[in-house]
Short mmCIF file of N, CA, C and O in Angstrom, two decimals:
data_model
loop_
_atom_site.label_atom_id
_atom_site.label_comp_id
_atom_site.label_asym_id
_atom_site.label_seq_id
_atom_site.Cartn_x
_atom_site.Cartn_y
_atom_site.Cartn_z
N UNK C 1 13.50 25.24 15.89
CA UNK C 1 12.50 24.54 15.09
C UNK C 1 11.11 24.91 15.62
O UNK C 1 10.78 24.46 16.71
N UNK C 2 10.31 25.67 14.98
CA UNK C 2 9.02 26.02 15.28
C UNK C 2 7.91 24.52 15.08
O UNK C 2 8.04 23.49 14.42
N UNK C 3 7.12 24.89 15.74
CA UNK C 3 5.57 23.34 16.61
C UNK C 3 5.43 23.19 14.38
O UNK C 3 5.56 22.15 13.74
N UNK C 4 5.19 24.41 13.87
CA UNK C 4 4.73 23.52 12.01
C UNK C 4 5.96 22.99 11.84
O UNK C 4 5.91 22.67 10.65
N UNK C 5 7.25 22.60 12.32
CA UNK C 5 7.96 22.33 11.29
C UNK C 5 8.09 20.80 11.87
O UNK C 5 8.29 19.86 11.10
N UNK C 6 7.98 20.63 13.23
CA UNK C 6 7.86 19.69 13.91
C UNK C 6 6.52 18.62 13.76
O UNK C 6 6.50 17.40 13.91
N UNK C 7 5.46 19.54 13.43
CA UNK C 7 4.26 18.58 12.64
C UNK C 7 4.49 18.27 11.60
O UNK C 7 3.94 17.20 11.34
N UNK C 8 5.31 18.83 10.45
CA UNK C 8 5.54 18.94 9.24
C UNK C 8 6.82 17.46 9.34
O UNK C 8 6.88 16.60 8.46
N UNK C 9 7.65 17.48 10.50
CA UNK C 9 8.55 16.09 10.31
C UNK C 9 8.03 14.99 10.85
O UNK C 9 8.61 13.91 10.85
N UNK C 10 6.52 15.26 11.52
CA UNK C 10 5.95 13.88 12.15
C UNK C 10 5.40 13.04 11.11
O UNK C 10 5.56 11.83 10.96
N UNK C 11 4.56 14.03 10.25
CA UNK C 11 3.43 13.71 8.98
C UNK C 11 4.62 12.98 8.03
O UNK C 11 4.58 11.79 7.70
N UNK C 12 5.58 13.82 7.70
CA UNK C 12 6.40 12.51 6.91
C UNK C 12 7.07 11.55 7.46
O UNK C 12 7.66 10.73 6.76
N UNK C 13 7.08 11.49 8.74
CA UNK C 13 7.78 10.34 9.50
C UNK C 13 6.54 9.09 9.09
O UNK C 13 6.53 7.99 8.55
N UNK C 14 5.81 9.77 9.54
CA UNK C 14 4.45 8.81 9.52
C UNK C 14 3.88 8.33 8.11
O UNK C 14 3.03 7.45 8.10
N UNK C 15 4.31 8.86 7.01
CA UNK C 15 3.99 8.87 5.45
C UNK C 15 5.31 7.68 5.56
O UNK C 15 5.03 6.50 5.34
N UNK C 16 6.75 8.07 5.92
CA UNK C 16 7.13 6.96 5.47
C UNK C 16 7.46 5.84 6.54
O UNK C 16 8.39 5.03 6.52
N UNK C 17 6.49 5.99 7.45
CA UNK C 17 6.25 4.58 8.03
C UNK C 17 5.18 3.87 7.03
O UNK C 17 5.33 2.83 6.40
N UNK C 18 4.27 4.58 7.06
CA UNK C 18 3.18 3.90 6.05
C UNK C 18 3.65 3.31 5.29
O UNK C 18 3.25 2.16 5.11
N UNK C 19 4.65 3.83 4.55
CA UNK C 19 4.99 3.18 2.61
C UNK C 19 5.75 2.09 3.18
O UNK C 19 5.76 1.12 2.42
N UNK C 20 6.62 1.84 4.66
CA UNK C 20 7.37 0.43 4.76
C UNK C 20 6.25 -0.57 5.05
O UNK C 20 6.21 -1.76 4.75
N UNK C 21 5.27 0.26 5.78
CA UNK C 21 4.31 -0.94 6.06
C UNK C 21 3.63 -1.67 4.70
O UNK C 21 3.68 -2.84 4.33
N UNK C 22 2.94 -0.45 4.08
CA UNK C 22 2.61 -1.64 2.73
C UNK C 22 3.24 -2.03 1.98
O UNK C 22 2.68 -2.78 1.18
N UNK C 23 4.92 -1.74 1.76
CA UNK C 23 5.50 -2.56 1.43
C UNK C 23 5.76 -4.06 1.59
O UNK C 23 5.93 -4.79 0.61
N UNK C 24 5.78 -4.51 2.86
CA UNK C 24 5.79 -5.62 4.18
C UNK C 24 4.66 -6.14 3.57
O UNK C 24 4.82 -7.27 3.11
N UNK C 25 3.51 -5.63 3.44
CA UNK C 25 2.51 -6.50 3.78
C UNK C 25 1.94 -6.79 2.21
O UNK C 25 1.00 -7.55 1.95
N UNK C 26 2.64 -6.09 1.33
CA UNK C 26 2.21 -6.37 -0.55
C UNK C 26 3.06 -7.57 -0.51
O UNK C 26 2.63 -8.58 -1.07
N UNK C 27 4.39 -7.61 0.18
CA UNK C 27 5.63 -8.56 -0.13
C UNK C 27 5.57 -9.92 0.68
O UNK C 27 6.29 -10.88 0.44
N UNK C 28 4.52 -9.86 1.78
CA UNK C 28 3.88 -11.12 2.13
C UNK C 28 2.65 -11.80 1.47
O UNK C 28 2.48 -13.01 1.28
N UNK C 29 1.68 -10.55 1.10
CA UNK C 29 0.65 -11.13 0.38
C UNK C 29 1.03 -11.95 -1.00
O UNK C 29 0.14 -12.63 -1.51
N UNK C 30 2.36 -11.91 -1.62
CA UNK C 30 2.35 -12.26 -2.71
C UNK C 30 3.24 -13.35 -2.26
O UNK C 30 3.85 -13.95 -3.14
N UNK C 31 3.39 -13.65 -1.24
CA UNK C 31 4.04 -15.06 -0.60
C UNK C 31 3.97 -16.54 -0.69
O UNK C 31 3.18 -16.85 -1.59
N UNK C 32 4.35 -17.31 -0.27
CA UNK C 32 4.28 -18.87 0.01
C UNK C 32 2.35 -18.60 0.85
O UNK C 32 1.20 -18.56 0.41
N UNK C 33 2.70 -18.53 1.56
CA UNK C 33 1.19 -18.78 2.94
C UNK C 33 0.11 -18.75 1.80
O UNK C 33 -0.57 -19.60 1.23
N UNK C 34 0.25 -17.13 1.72
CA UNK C 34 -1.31 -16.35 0.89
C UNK C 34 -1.38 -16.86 -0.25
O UNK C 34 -2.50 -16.91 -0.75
N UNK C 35 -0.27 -17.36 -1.00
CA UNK C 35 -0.41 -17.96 -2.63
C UNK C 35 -0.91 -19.34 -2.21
O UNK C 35 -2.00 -19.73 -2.62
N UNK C 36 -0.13 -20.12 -1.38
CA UNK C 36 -1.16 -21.41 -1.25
C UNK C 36 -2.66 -21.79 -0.89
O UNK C 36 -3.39 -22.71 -1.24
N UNK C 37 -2.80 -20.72 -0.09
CA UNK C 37 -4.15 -20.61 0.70
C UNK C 37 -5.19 -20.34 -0.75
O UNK C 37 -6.35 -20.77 -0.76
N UNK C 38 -4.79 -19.83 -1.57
CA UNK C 38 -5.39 -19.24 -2.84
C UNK C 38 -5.34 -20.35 -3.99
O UNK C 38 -6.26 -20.54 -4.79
N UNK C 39 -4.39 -20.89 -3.96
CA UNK C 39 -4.37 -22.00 -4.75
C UNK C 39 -5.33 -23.29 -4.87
O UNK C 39 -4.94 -24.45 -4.87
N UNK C 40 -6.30 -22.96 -4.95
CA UNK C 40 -7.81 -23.94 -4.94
C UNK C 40 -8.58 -24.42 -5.83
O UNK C 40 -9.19 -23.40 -6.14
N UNK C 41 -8.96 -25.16 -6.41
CA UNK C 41 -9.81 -25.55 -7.80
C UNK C 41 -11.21 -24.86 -7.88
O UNK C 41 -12.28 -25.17 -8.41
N UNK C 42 -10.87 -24.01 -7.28
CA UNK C 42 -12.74 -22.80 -7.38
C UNK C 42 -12.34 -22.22 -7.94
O UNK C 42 -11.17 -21.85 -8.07
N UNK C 43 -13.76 -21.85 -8.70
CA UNK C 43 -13.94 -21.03 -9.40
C UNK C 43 -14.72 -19.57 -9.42
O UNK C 43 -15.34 -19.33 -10.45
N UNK C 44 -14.76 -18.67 -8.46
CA UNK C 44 -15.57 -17.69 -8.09
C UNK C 44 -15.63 -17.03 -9.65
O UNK C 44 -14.53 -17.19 -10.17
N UNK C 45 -16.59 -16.32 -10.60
CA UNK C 45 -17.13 -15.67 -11.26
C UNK C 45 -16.38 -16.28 -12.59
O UNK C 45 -16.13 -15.48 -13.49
N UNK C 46 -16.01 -17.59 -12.77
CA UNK C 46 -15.43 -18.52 -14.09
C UNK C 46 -13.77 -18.18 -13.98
O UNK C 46 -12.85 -18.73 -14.60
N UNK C 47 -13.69 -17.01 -12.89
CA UNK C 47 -11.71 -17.33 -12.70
C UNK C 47 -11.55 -18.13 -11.80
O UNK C 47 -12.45 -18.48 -11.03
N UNK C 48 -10.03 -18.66 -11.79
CA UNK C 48 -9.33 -19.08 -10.98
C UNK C 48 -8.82 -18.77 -9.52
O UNK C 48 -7.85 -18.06 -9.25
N UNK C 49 -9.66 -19.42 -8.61
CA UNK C 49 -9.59 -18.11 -7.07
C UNK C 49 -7.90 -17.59 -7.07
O UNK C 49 -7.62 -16.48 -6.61
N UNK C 50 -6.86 -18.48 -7.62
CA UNK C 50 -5.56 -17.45 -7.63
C UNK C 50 -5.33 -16.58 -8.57
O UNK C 50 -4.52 -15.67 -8.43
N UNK C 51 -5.91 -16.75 -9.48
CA UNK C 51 -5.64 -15.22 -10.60
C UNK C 51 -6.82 -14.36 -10.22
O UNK C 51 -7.00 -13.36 -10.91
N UNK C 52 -7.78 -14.63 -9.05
CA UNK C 52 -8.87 -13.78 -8.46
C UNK C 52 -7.83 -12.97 -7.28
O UNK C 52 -7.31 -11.85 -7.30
N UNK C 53 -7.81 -13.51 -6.78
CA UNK C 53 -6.74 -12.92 -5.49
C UNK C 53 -5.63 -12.09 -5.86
O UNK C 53 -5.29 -11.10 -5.21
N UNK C 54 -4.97 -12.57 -7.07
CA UNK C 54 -3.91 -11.45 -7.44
C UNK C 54 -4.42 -10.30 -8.11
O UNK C 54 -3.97 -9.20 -7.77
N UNK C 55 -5.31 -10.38 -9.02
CA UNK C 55 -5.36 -9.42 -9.73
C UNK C 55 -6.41 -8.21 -8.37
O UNK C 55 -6.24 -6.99 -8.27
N UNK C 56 -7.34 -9.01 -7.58
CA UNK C 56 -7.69 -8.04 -6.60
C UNK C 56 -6.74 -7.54 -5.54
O UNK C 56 -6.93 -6.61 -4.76
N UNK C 57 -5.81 -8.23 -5.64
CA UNK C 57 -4.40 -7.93 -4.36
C UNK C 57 -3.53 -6.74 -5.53
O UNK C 57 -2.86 -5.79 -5.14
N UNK C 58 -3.70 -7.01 -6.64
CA UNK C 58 -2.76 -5.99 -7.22
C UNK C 58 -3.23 -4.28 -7.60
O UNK C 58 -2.68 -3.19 -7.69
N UNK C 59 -4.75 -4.91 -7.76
CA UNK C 59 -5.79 -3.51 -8.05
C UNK C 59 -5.42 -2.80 -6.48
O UNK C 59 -4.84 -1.71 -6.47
N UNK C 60 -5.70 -3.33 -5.48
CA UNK C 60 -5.84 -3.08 -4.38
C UNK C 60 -4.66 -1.84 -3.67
O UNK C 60 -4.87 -0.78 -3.08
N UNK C 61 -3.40 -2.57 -4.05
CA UNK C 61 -1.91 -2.39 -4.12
C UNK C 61 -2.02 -1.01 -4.82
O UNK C 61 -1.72 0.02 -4.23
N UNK C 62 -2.44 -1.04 -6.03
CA UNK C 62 -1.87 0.37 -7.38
C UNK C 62 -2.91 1.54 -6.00
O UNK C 62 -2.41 2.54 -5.48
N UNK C 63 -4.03 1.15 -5.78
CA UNK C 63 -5.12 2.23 -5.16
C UNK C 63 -3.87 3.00 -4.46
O UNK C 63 -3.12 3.93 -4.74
N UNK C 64 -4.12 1.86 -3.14
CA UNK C 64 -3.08 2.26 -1.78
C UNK C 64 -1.89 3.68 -2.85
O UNK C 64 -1.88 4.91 -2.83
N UNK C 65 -1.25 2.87 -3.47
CA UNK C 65 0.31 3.46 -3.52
C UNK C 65 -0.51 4.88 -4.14
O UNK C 65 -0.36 5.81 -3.35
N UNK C 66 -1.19 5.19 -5.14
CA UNK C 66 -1.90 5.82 -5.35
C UNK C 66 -2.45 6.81 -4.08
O UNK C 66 -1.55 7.62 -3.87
N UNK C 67 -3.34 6.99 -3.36
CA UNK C 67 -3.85 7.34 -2.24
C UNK C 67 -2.82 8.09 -1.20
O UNK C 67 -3.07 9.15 -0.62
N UNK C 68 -1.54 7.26 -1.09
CA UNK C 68 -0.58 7.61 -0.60
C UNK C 68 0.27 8.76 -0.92
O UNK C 68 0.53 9.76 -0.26
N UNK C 69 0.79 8.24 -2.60
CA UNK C 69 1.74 9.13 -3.55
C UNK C 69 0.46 10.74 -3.28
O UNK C 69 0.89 11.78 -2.78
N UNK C 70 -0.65 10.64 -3.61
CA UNK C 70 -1.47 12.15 -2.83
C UNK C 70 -1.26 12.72 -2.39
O UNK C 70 -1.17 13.92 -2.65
N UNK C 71 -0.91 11.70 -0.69
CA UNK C 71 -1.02 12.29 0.53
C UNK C 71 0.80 13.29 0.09
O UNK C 71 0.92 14.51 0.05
N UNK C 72 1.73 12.42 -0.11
CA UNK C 72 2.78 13.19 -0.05
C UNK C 72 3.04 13.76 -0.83
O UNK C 72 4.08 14.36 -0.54
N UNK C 73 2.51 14.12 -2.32
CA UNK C 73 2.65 15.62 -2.96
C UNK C 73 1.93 16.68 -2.66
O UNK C 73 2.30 17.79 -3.06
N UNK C 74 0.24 16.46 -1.53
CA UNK C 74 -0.18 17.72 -1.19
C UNK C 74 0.71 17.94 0.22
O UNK C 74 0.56 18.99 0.84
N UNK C 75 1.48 17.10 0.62
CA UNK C 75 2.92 17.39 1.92
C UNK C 75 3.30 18.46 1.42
O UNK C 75 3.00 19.59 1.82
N UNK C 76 4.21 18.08 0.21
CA UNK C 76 5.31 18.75 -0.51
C UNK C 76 4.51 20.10 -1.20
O UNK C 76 5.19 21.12 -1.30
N UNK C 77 3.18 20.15 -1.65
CA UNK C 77 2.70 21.86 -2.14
C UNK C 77 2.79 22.28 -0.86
O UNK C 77 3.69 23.08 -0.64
N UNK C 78 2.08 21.96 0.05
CA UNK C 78 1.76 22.46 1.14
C UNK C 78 3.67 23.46 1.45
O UNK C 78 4.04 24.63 1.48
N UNK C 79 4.16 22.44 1.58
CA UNK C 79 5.61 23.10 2.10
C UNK C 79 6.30 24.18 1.41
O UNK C 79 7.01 25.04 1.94
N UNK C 80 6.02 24.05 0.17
CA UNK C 80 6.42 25.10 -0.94
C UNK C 80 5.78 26.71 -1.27
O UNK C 80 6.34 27.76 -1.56
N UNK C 81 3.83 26.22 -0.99
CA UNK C 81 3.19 27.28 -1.40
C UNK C 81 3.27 27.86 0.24
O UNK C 81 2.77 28.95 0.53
#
């Protein structure tokens, strides 16, 4: 196994550590704790601070997976071209 192929299995080791981590942490944010904590009679900009929090926890979420899904198809050209 040559030192690129060995960087080449760290970078996806590490790509799919990443994707368990924000998995973990999308699947807590949408939890008991963070949904109650959100659950408040304010009103920041005429919404509801919990349909504020989700819909910015979900925009937030599509980016990430987005940003990510990137990182590992320029992995995969990279490996091909």
């Amino acid at each position: 196994m040559t030192r690129d192929d060995k960087d080449t299995a760290k970078q996806r080791q590490r790509l799919k550590d990443t994707w368990v981590i924000c998995f973990v942490l999308g699947f807590i944010m949408m939890n008991y704790p963070f949904i109650s904590i959100f659950n408040k009679p304010a009103l920041p900009f005429g919404l509801p601070l919990l349909y504020l929090y989700l819909l910015i926890g979900w925009s937030v979420s599509i980016v990430i997976v987005y940003l990510f899904s990137r990182a590992a198809s320029k992995d995969n050209r990279g490996e091909r071209g």
